[in-house]
Coordinates of C-alpha atoms (C1' of nucleotides) in Angstrom, one line a residue:
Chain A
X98 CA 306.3 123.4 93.5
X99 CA 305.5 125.1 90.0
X100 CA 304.7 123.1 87.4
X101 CA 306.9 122.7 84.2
X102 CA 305.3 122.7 80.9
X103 CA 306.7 119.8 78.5
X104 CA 307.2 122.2 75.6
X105 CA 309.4 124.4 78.1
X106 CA 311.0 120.9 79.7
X107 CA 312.1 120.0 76.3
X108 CA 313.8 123.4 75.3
X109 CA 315.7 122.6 78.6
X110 CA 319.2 124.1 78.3
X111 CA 320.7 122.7 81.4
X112 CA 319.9 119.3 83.6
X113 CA 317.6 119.6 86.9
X114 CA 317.1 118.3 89.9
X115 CA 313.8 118.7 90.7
X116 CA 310.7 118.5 88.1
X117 CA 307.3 118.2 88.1
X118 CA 305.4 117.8 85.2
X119 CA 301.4 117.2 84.8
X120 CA 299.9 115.5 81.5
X121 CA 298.0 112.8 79.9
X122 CA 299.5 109.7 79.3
X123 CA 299.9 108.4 75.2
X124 CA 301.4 105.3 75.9
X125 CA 303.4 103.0 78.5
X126 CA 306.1 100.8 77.7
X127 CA 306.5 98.3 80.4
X128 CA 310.4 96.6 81.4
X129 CA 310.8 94.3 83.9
X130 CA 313.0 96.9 86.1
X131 CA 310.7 100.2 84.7
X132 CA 308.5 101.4 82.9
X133 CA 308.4 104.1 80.3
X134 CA 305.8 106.5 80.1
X135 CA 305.0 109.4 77.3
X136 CA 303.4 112.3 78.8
X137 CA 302.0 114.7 76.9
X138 CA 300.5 118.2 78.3
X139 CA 299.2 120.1 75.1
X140 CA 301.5 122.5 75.3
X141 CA 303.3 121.2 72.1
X142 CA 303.1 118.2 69.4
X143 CA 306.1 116.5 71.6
X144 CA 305.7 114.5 74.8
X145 CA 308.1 113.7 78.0
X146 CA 309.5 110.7 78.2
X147 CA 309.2 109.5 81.8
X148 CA 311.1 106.9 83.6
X149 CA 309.6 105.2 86.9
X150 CA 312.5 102.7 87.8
X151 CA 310.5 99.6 90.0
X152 CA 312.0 100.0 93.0
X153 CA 310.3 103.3 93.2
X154 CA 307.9 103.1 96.0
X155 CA 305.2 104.5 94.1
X156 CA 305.6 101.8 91.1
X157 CA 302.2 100.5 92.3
X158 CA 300.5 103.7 90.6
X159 CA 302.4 103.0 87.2
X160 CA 299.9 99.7 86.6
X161 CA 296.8 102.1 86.3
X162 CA 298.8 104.9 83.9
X163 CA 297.1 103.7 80.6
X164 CA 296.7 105.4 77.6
X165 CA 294.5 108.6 78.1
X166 CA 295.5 108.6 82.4
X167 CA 296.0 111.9 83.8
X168 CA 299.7 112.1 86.2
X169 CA 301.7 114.1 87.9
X170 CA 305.4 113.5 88.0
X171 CA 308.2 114.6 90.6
X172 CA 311.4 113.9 89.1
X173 CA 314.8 114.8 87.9
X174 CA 315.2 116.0 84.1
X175 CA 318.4 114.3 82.7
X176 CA 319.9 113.6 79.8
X177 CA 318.2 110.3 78.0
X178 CA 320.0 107.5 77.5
X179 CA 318.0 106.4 74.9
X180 CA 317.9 107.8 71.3
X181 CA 314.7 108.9 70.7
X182 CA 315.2 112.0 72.7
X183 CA 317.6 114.9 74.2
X184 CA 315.8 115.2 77.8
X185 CA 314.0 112.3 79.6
X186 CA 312.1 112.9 83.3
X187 CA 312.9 109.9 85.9
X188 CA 310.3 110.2 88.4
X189 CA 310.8 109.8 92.0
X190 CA 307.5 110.7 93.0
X191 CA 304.5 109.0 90.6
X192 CA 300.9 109.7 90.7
X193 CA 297.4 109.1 88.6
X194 CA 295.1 111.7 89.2
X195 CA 292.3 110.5 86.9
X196 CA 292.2 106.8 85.7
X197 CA 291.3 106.0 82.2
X198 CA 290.3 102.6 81.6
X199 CA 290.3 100.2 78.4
X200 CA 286.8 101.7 77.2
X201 CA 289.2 105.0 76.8
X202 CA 288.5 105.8 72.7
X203 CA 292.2 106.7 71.3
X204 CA 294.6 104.4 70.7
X205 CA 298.2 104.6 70.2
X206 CA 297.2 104.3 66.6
X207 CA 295.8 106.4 64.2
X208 CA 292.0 106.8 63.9
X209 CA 290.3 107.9 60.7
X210 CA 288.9 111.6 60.9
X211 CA 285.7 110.4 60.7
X212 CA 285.6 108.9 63.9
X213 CA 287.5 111.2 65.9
X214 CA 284.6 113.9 65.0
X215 CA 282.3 112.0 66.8
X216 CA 284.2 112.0 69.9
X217 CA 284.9 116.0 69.6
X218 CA 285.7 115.9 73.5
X219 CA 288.6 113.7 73.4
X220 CA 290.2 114.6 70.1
X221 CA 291.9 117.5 71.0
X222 CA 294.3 115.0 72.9
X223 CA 295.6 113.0 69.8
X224 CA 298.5 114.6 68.0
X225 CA 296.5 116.0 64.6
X226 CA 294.3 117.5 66.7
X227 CA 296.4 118.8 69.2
X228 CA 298.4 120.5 66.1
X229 CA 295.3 121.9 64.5
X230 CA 294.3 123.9 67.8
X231 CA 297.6 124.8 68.9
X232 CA 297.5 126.7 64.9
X233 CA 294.5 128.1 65.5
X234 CA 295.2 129.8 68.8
X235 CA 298.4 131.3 67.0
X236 CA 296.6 132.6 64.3
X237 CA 294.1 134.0 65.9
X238 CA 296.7 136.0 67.8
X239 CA 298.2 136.8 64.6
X240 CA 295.1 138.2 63.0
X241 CA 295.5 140.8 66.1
X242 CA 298.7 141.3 65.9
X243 CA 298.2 142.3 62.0
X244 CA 295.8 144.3 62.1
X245 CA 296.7 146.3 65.5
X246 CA 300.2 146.7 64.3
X247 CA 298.7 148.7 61.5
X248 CA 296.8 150.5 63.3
X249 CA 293.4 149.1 62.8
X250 CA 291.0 149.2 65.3
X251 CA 289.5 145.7 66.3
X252 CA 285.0 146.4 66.4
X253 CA 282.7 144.5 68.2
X254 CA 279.9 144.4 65.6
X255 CA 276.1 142.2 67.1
X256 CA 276.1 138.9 66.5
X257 CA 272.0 139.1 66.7
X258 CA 271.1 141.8 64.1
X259 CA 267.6 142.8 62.7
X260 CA 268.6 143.9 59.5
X261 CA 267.3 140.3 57.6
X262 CA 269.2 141.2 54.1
X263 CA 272.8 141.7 54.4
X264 CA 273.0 140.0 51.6
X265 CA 275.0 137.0 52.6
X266 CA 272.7 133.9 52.6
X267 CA 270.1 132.7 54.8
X268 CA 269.5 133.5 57.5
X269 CA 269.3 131.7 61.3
X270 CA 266.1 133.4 63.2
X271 CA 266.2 134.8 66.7
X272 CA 263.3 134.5 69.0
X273 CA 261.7 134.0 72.4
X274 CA 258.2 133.2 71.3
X275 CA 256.7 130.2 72.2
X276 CA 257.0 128.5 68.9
X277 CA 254.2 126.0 69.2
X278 CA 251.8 129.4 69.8
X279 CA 253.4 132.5 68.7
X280 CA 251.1 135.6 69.4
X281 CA 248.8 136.5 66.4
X282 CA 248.3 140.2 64.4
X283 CA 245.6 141.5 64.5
X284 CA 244.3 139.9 61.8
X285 CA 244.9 137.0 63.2
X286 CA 247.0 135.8 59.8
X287 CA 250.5 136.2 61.1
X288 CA 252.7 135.9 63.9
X289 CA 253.0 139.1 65.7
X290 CA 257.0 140.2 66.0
X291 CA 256.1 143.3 67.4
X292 CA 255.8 140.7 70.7
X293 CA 259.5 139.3 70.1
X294 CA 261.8 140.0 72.8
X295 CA 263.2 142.8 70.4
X296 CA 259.8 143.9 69.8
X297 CA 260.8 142.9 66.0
X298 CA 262.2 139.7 63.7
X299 CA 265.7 139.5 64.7
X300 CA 268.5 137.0 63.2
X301 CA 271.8 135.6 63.8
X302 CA 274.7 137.9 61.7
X303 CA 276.1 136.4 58.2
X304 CA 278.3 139.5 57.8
X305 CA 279.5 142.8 60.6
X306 CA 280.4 144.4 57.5
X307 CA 277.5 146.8 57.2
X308 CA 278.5 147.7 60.5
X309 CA 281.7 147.8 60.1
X310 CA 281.5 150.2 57.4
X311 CA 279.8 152.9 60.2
X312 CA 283.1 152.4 62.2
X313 CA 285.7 152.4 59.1
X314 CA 283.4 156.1 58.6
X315 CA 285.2 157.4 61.9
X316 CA 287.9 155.3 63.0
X317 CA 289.1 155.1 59.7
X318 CA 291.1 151.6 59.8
X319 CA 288.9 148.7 61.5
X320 CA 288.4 145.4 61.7
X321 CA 285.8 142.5 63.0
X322 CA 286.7 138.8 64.2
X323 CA 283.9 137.0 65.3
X324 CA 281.4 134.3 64.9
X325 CA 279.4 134.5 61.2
X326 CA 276.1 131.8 60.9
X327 CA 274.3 131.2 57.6
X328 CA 271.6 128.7 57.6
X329 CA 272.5 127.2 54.2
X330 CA 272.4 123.7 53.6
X331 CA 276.0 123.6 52.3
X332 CA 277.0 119.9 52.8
X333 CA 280.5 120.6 51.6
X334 CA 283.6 119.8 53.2
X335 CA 284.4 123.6 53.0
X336 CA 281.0 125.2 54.6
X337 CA 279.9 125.9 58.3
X338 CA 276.9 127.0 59.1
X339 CA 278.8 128.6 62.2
X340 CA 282.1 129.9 61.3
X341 CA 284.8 132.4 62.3
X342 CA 285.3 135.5 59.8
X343 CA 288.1 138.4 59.8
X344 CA 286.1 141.5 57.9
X345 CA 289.0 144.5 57.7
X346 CA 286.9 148.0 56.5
X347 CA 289.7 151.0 55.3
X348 CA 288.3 154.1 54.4
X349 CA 290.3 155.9 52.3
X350 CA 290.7 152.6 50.0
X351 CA 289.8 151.3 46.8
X352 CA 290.2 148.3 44.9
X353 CA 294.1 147.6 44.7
X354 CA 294.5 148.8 48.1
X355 CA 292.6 146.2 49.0
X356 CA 294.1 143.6 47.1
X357 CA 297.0 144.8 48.3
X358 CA 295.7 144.6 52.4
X359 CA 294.3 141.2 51.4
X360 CA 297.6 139.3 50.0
X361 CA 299.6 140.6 52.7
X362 CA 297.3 139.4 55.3
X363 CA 297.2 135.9 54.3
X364 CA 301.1 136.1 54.1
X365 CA 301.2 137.4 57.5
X366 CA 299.5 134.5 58.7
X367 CA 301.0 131.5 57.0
X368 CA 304.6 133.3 58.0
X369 CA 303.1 133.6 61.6
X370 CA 302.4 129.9 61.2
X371 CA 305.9 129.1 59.5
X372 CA 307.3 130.5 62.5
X373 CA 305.7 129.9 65.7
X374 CA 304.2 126.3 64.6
X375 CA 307.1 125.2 63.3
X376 CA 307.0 121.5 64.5
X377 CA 303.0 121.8 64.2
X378 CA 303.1 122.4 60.8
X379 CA 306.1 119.7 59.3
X380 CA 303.6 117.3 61.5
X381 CA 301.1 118.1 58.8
X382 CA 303.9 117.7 56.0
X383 CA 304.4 114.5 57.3
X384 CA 301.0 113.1 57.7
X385 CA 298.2 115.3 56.2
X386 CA 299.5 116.5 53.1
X387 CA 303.1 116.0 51.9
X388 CA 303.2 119.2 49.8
X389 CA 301.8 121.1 52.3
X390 CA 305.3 123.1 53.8
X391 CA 306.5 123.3 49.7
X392 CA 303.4 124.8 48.7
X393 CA 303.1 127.4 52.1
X394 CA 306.8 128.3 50.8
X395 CA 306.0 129.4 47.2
X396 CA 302.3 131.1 48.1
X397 CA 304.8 133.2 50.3
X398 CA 307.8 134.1 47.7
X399 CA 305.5 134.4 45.0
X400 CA 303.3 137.6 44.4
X401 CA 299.7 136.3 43.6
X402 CA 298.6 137.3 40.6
X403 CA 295.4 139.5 39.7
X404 CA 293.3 138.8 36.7
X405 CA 290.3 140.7 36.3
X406 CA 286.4 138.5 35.4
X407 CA 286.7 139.6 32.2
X408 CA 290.5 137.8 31.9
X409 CA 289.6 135.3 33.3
X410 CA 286.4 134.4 31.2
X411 CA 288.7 134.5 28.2
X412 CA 291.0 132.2 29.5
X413 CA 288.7 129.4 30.4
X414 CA 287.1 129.9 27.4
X415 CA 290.6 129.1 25.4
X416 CA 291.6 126.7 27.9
X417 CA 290.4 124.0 24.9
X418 CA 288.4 122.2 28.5
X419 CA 285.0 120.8 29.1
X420 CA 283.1 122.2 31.3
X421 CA 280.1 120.9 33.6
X422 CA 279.0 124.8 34.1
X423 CA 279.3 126.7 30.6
X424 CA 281.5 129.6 30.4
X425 CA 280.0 132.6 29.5
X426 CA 280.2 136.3 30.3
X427 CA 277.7 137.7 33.2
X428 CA 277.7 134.0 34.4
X429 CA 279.4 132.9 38.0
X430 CA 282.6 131.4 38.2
X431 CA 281.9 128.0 39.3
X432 CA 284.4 125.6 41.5
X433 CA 286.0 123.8 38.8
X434 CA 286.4 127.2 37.0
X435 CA 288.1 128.7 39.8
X436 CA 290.1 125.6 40.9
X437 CA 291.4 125.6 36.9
X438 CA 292.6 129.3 37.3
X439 CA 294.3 128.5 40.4
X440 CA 295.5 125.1 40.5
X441 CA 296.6 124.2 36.7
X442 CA 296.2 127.9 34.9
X443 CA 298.2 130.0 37.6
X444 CA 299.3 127.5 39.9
X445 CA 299.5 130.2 42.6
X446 CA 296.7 132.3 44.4
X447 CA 294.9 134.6 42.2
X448 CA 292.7 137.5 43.1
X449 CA 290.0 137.7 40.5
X450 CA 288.9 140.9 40.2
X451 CA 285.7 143.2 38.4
X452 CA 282.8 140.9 38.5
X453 CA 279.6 141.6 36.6
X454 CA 277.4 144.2 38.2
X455 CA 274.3 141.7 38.2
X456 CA 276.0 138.8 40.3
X457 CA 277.7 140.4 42.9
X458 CA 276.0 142.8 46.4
X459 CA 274.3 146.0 46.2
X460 CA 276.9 148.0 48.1
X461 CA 279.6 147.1 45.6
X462 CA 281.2 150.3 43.4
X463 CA 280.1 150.1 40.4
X464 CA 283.1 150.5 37.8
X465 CA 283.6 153.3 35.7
X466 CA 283.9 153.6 32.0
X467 CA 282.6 150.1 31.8
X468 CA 281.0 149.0 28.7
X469 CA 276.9 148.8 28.3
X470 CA 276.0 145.6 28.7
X471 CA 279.0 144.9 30.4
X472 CA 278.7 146.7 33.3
X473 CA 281.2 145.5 36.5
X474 CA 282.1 146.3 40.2
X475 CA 285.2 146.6 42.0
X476 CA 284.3 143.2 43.3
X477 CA 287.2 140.5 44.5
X478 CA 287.7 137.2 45.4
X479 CA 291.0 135.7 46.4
X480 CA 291.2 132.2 45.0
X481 CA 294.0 129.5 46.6
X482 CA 294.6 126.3 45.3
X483 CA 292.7 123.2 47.2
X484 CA 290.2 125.2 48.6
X485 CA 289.3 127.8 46.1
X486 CA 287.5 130.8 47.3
X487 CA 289.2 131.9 51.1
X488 CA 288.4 135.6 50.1
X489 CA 285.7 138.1 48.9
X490 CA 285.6 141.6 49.1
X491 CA 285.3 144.9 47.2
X492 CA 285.2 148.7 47.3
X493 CA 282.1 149.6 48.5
X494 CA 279.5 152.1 46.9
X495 CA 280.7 155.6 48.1
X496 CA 278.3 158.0 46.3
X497 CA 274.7 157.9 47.2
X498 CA 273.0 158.0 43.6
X499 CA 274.6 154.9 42.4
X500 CA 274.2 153.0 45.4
X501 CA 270.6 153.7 45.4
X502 CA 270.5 152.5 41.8
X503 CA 271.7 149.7 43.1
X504 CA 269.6 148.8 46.0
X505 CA 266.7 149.5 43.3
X506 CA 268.5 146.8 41.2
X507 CA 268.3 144.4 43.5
X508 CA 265.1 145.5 44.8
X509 CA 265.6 146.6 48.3
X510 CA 263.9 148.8 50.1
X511 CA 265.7 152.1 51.6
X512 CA 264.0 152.1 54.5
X513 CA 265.5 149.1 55.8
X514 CA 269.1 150.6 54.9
X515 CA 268.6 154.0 56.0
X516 CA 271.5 154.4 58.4
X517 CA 273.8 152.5 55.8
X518 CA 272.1 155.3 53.5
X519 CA 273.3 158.1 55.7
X520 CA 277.2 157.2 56.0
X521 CA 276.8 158.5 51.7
X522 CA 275.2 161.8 52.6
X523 CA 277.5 162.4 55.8
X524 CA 281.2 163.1 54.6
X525 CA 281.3 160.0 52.7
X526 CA 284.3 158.7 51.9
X527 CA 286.0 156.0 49.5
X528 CA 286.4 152.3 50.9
X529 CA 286.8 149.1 50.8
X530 CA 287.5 145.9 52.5
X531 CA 286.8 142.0 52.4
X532 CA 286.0 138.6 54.7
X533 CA 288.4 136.0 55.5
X534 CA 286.8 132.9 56.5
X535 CA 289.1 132.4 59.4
X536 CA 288.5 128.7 59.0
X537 CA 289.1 128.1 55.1
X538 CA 292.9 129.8 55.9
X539 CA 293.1 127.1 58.8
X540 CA 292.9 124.6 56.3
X541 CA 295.2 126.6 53.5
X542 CA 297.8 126.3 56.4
X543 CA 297.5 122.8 57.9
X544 CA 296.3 121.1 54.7
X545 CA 293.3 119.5 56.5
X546 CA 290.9 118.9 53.8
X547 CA 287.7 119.0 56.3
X548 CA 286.8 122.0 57.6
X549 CA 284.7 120.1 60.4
X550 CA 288.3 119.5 61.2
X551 CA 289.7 122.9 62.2
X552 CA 286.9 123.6 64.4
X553 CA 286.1 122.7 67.5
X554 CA 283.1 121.7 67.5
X555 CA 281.5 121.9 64.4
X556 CA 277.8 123.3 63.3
X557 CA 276.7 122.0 59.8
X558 CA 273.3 120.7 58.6
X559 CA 271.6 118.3 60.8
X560 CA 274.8 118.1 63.3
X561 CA 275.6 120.4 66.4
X562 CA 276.9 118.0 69.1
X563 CA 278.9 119.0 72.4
Chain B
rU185 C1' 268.9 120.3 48.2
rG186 C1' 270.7 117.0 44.0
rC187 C1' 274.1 113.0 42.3
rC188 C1' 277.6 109.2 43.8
rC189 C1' 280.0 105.9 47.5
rG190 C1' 279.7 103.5 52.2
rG191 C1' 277.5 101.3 57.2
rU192 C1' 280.3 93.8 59.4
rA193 C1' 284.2 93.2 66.6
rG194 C1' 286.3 99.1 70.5
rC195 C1' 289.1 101.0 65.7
rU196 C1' 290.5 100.0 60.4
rC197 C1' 288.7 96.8 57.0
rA198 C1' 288.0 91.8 54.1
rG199 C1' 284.1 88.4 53.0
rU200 C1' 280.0 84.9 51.3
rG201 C1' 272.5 83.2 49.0
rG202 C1' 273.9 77.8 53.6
rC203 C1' 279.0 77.4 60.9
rA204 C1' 281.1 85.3 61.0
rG205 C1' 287.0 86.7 59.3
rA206 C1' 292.0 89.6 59.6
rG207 C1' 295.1 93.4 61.6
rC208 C1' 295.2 96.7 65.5
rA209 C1' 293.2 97.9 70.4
rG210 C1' 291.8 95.2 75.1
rG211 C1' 293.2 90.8 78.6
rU212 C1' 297.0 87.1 80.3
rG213 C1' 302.1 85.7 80.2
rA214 C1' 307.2 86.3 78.4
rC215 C1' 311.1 89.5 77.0
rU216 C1' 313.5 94.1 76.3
rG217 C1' 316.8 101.5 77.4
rU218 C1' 311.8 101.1 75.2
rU219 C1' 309.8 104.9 71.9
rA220 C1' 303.0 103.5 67.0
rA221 C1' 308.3 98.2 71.2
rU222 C1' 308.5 92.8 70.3
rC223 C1' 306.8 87.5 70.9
rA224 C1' 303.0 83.7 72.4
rC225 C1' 298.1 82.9 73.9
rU226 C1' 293.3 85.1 74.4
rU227 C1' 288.3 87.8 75.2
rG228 C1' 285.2 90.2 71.8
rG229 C1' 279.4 90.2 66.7
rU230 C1' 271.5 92.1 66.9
rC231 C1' 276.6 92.2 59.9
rG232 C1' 272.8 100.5 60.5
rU233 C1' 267.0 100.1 61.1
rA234 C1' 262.3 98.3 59.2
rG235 C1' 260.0 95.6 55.5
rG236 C1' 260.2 92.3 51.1
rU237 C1' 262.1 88.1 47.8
rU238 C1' 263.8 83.0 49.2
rC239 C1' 263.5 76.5 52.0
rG240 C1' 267.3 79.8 53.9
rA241 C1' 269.5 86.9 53.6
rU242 C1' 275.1 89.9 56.6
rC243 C1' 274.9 89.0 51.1
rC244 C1' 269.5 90.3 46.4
rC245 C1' 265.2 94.3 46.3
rU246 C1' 262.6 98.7 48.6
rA247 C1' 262.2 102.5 52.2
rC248 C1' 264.3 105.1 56.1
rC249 C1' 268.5 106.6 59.4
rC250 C1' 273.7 107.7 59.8
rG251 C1' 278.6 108.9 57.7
rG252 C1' 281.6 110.5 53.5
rG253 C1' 282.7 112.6 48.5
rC254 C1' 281.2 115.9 44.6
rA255 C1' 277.9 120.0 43.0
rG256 C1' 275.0 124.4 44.1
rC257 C1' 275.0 128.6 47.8
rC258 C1' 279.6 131.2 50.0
rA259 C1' 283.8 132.6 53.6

RNA sequence: UGCCCGGUAGCUCAGUGGCAGAGCAGGUGACUGUUAAUCACUUGGUCGUAGGUUCGAUCCCUACCCGGGCAGCCA
């Protein structure tokens, strides 16, 4: 007999006569003539109620269905009589497949965040949890769908590159040398990497986009999704040091395209969210953050507004605050700078725009016309309230001179760029595009403050369990 | 990495320089178309680790470990 998925049990239109459903048990509620039994499967926030009536000859099994129990349930679907749901399941044929005993971890109550991270194998079965995965799954379909409805083209860039300045933080190292004695140069100074397995230093990726600028260069519309690692020791409740980033690369693009590609991306998703999540996401209204649902509403009606660096400078400067970080031209946006802009400034998502030349990457298009002294790029970082920075991009460097002057700027060296060198002297082309951190728009959407809590299993400093 | 807060029962927490506490969970029983069920009884402790101060430290001090928050770095 096929199995019946709860979510598709509940959506029931009509009455059956024969079920069978398979699940985890959340909790049993003994009578003296039956017991009642919530099964839940995964398959959505909701469980089955289950009735096992005591004449049943397979009551016996009922005593070892505690919380956390794996079963399997023949049965009729009927109507309940009771009021806490349309459908209920009466068994007729009841059994455990795996016992869980009192040492099982989750209660029928809720447990603090804190501990459910350190039981990462068993807290996708409580109903936050549950919620945040199911979300996930759905948008990472939706990033997909979004992009390969617009005809991008979905790249495959390495996760273990050798080019060791992309730019994007520290790096993780790559290597099969025997690390308590690594072969020796010649000189007998320094490790020799010519002996790695890649006959040179290799790393784990912080960024495809180099790469992903090669493909944009032919396929014209492309986009990564993939695992990104920096080996910063961010203790923040917003950094990974493994993390999932969307990296879309248009040729034919500049700036406002871009902003343009980025704001209806992140609509996409939280509508995505709105509407396949539905019950996922009022369970995070409810529980995580009551304004969530309000909030996901308005970032969707409103436009978000675009304030270039300069703008933006001038408005925290007459905001009349006090700042911890001075506000000055040339000088980064700190968090409390951005949060002001976005939070009590704007009170929407705000795309700040034309950053000075000296903070931002080397392959960023330096802006025309631009003042001396004052010199920007066509940089941009999309700023939402309660997390702050889910966004950066920019048009890249098209013309080979200036993004030379560049790499000479931030004193690289050619050689090591040489390919990314040659898309400018081979039909190059105007473009742009930007990273999403996939996980910083999981929290936008389910208001989970933690991003340790809308991964898996998470990898930050000092901590990579399961 | 820096600053701040915390670590006491399985979980969430209270507490005191002199016998270790509650709620929930667990166990036993009762009751009930229940639904984070209810009621009664009940098991459960190396008070993070190591030093120090003290007649006596879970409590005060120091170091370390672990967790969290904020900041920097960024997505």
């Amino acid at each position: 007999m096929q199995r019946t998925l709860v979510k598709d049990a509940l959506n029931a239109t009509a009455s059956s006569n024969a079920i069978l459903l398979q699940g985890w048990v959340r909790t049993r509620r003994d009578a003296k003539a039956f017991s009642f039994i919530e099964l839940n499967d995964g398959s959505c926030l909701k469980g089955m109620q289950v009735i096992v009536d005591a004449t049943l000859p397979d009551y016996g099994n009922v005593a070892q269905a505690n919380t956390g129990a794996s079963i399997e349930v023949h049965g009729k679907l009927v109507e309940s009589k009771g009021g806490g749901q349309k459908w209920e399941v009466v068994a007729e044929k009841f059994t455990v497949l795996g016992e869980a005993d009192n040492t099982y971890p989750l209660q029928k109550k809720g447990h603090s965040l804190e501990f459910l991270r350190e039981i990462a194998h068993l807290r996708p079965r409580s109903n936050l949890f549950g919620a945040v995965f199911r979300v996930r799954s759905r948008l990472a379909y939706a990033v997909h769908q979004f992009f390969q409805e617009r005809s991008f083209h979905y790249v495959h860039t390495p996760i273990v590159t050798a080019s060791d300045a992309e730019g994007a933080g520290d790096m993780f190292r790559v290597t099969s040398l025997d690390l308590a004695n690594p072969p020796k140069t010649a000189d007998g100074k320094g490790v020799d990497n010519a002996q790695d397995f890649f006959g040179k230093k290799t790393f784990l990726t912080v960024s495809g986009q180099l790469e992903a600028e090669i493909f944009a260069s032919a396929l014209s519309n492309v986009y990564t999704f993939g695992p990104t690692f920096r080996a910063e020791n961010s203790n923040t409740s917003r950094h990974a040091a493994e993390f999932w980033m969307i990296e879309p690369e248009v040729a034919f693009c500049d700036l406002n395209g871009n902003m343009d590609l980025a704001e209806a991306f992140v609509k996409h998703l939280i509508r995505d969210a709105k509407e396949h999540c539905a019950a996922d996401l009022e369970f995070f209204g409810k529980f995580v953050d009551k304004d969530l649902l309000a909030r996901l509403d308005f970032v969707l009606e409103k436009p978000f507004v675009r304030c270039s660096y300069t703008e933006a400078v001038t408005i925290l400067e007459q905001s009349g605050k006090t700042w911890e970080h001075p506000v000055a031209w040339g000088a980064n946006l700190q968090a409390e700078h951005e949060r002001f802009l976005t939070e009590e400034h704007f009170k929407c998502p705000v795309t700040v725009y034309n950053y000075p030349r000296a903070i931002k990457a080397f392959y960023m298009r330096q802006t025309d016309g631009t003042a001396e002294g004052r010199e920007t790029v066509a940089a941009m970082d999309l700023l939402v309230p309660g997390i702050g920075e889910i966004i950066g991009g920019s048009q890249r460097e098209e013309r080979l001179d200036k993004l030379r002057a560049g790499m000479a700027l931030h004193q690289l060296n050619e050689k090591d760029y040489w390919w990314y060198l040659d898309l400018r002297r081979y039909g190059t082309v105007p473009h742009a595009g930007f990273g999403l951190g996939f996980e910083r728009m999981l929290m936008f959407v389910t208001g989970v403050a933690n991003i340790r809590d809308v991964i898996p299993f998470a990898r930050t400093p000092g901590t990579a369990d399961f």
